[in-house]
Short mmCIF file of C-alpha atoms and ligand atoms in Angstrom, two decimals:
data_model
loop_
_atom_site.label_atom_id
_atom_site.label_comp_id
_atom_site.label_asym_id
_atom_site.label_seq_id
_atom_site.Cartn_x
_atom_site.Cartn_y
_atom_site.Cartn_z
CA UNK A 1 88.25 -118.26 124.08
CA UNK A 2 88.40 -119.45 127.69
CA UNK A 3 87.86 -116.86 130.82
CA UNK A 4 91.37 -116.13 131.25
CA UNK A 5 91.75 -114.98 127.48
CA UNK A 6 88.78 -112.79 127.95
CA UNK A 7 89.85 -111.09 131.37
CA UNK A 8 93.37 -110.73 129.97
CA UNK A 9 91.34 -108.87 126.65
CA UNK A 10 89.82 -107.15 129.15
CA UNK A 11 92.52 -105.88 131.43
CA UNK A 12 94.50 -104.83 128.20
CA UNK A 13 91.54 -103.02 126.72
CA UNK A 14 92.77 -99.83 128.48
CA UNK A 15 92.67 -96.76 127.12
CA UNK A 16 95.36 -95.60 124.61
CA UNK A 17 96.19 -91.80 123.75
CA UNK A 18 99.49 -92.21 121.24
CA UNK A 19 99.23 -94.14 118.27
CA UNK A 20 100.99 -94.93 114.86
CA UNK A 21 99.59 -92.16 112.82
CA UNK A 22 101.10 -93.84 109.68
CA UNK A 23 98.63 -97.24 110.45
CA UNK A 24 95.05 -97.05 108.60
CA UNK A 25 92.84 -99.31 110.83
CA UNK A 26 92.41 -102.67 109.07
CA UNK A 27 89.13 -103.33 106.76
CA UNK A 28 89.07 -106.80 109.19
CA UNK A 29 88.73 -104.52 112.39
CA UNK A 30 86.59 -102.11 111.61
CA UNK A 31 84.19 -104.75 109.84
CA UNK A 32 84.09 -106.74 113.14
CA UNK A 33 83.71 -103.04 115.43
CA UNK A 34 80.58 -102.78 113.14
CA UNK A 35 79.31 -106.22 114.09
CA UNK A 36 80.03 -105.64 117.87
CA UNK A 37 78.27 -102.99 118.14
CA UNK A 38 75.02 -104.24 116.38
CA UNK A 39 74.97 -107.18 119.17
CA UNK A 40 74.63 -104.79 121.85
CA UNK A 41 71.63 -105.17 124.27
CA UNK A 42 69.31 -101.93 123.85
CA UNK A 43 66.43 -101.06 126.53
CA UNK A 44 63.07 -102.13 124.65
CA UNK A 45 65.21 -103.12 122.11
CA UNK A 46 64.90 -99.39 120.24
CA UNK A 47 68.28 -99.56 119.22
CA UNK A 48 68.08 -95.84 118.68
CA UNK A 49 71.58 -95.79 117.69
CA UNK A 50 73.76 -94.70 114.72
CA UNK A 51 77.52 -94.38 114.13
CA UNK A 52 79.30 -92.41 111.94
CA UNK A 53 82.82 -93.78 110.43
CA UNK A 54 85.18 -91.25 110.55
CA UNK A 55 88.17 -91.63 108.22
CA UNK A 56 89.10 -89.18 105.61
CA UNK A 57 92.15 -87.35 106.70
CA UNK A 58 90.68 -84.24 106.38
CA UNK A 59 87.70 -85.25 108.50
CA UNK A 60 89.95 -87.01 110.90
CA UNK A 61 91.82 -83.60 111.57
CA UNK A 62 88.48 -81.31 111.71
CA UNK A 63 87.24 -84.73 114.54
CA UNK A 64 90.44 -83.95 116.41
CA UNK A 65 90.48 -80.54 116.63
CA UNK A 66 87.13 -80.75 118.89
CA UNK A 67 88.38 -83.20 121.06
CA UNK A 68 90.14 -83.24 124.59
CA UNK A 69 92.57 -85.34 126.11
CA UNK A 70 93.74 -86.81 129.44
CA UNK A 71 92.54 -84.29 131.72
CA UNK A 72 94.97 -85.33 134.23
CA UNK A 73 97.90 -84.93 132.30
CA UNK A 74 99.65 -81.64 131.43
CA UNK A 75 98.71 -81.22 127.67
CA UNK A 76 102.39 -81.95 126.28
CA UNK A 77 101.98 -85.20 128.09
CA UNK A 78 98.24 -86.44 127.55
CA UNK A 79 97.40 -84.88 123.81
CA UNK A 80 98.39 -87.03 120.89
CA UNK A 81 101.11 -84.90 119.16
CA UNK A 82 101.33 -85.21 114.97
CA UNK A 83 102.43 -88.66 114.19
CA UNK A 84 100.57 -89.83 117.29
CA UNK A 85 97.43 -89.23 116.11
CA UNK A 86 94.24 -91.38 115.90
CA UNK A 87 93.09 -92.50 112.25
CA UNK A 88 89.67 -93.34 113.19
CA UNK A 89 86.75 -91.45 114.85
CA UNK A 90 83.58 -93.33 115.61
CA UNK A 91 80.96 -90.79 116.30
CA UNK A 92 77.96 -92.58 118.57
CA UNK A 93 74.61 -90.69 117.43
CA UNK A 94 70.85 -91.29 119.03
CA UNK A 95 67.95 -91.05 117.06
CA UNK A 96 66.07 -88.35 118.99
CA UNK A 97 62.88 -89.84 118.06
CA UNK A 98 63.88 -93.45 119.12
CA UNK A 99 65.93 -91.86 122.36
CA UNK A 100 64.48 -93.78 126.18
CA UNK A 101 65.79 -92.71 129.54
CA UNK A 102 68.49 -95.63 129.04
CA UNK A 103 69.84 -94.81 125.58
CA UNK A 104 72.96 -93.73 127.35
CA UNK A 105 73.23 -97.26 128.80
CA UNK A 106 72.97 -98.61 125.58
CA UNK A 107 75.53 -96.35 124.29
CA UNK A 108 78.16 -97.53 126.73
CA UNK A 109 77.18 -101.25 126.00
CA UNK A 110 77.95 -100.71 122.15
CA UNK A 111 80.87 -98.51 122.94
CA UNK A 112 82.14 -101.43 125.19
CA UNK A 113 81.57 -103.78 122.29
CA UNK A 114 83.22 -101.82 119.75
CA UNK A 115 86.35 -101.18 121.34
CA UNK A 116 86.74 -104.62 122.59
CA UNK A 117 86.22 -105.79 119.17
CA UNK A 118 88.85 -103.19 118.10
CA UNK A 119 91.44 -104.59 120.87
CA UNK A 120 91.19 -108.23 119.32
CA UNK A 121 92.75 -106.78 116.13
CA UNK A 122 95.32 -104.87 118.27
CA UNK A 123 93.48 -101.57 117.92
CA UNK A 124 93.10 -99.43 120.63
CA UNK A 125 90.91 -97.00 121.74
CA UNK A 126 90.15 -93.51 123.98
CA UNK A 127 86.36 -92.71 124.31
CA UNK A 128 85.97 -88.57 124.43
CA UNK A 129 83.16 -87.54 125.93
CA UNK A 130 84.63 -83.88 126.21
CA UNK A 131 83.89 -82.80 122.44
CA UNK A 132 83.03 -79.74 121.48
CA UNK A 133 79.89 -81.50 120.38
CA UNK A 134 78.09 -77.89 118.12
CA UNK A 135 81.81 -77.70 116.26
CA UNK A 136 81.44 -81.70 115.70
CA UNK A 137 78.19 -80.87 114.18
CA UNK A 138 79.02 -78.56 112.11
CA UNK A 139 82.27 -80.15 110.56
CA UNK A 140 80.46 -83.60 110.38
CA UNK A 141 76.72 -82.21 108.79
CA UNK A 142 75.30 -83.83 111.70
CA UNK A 143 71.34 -83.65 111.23
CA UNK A 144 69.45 -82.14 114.01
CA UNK A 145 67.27 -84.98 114.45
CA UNK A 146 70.62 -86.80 115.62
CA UNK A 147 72.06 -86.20 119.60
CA UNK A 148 75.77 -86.25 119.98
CA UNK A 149 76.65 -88.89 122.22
CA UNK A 150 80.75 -89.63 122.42
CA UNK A 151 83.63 -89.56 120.32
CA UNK A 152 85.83 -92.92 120.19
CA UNK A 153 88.82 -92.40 118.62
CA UNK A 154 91.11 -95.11 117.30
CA UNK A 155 94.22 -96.34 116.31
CA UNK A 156 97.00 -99.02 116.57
CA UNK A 157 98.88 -97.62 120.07
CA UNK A 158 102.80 -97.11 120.52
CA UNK A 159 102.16 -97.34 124.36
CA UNK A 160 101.27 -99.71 126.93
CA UNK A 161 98.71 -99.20 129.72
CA UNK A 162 98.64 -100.77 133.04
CA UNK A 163 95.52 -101.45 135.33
CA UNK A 164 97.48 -101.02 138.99
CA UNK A 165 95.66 -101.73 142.62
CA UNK A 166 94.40 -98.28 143.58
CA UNK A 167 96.61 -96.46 146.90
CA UNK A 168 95.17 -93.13 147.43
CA UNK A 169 94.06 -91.62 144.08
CA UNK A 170 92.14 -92.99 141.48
CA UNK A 171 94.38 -90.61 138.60
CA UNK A 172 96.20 -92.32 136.08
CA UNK A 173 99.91 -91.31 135.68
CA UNK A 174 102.79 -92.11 133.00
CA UNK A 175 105.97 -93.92 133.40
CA UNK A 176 109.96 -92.91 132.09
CA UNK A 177 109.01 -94.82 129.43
CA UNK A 178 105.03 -93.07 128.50
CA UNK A 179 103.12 -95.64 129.06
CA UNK A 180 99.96 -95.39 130.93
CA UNK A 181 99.40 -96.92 135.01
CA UNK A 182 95.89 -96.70 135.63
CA UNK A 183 94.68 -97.12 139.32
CA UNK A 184 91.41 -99.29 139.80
CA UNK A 185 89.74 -99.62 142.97
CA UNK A 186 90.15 -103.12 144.64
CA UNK A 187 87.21 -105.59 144.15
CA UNK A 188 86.94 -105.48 148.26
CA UNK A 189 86.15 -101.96 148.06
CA UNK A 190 83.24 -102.25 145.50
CA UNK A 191 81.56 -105.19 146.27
CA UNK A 192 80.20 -107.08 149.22
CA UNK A 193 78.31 -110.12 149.25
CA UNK A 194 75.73 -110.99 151.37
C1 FMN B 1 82.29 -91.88 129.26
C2 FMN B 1 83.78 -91.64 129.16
C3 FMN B 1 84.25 -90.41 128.76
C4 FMN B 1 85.63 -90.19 128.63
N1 FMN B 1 86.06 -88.99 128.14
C5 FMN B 1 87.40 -88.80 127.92
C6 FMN B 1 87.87 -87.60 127.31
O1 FMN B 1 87.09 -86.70 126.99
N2 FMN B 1 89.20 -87.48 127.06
C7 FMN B 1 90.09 -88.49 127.39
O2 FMN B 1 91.29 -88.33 127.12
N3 FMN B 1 89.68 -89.64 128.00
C8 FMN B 1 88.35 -89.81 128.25
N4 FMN B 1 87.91 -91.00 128.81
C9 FMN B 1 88.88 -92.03 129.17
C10 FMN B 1 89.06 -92.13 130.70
O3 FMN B 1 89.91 -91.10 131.13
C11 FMN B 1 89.64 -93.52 131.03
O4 FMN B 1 88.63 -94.47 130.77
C12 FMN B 1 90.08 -93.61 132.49
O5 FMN B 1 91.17 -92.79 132.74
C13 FMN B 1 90.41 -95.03 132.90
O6 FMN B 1 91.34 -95.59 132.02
P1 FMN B 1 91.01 -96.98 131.34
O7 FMN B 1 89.96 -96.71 130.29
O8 FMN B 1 92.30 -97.44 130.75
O9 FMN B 1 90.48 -97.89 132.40
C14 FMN B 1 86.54 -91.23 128.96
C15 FMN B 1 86.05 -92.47 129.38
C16 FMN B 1 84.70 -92.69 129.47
C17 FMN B 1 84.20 -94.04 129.91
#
């Protein structure tokens, strides 16, 4: 893959809130989101992390109720209505014993790595880190020697998502047609050289 494949993969990784509910995420893709994540750097190499698959309907429907969506949108807008929903939650657990003062860093690495791997298979992806984390628990038999981290929730989208040069507000907004604009900061305004 040559640099403008991967910053196209990476400008279409967006974020994706509607998908085909009637889709089961390939054995291919989530094989490969497994592998991604295990390449992930991790401070003193602890990898102090675990995931939990997430794909029984019934599961899948507890894993949504304690989730929130798009809290920019009006709720008829931003929440995945039935049909829409995701098929796949990845749950992204610490070790509490193995936890550093970076493991959040390397959760974000492995998240990034998962849901990239997930895009090259045409399956998108919405991280939640707004669960209701002691209802998650509780549905899920999480052991207490396991820290929630985030949700990731999956699925093969029915929308687009556009990354657009950022005016005056950095909130994302949907078009006639539902699919996603999502205003980025220019690279002038984040970085200088020197
Ligand atoms: C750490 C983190 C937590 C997030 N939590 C939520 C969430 O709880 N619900 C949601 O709908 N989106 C959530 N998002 C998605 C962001 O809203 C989204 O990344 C942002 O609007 C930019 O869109 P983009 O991912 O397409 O660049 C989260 C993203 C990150 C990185």
């Amino acid at each position: 893959m040559n640099s403008t494949e991967i910053l196209k993969l990476l400008e279409t990784r967006r974020t994706y809130r509607k998908f085909d509910q009637s889709r089961q995420i390939s054995k291919e893709a989530v094989e490969d989101m497994k592998k991604a994540a295990r390449t992930a750097s991790s401070a003193m190499n602890r990898q102090p992390l675990r995931y939990l698959y997430v794909r029984s309907p019934q599961k899948v429907n507890e894993v949504f109720e304690t989730t929130k969506w798009a809290g920019a949108l009006p709720s008829e807008l931003g929440v995945p209505r039935e049909g829409e929903k995701p098929t796949l939650y990845v749950v992204v657990l610490s070790v509490k014993e193995l936890q550093s003062a970076y493991t959040s860093f390397d959760e974000g690495l492995a998240v990034s790595n998962m849901t990239l791997a997930a895009w090259t298979h045409g399956v998108g992806s919405c991280i939640i880190g707004s669960a209701d984390k002691d209802k998650l628990r509780k549905a899920l038999e999480i052991d207490e020697s396991l820290d929630i981290g985030c949700v990731v929730a999956f699925g093969y989208p029915v929308h687009e998502s556009y990354i657009e040069d950022m005016k005056d507000d950095t909130k994302y907004y949907l078009d006639e047609k539902m699919n996603y604009h999502v205003p980025k900061r220019k690279i002038c305004d984040t970085v200088k050289d020197v």
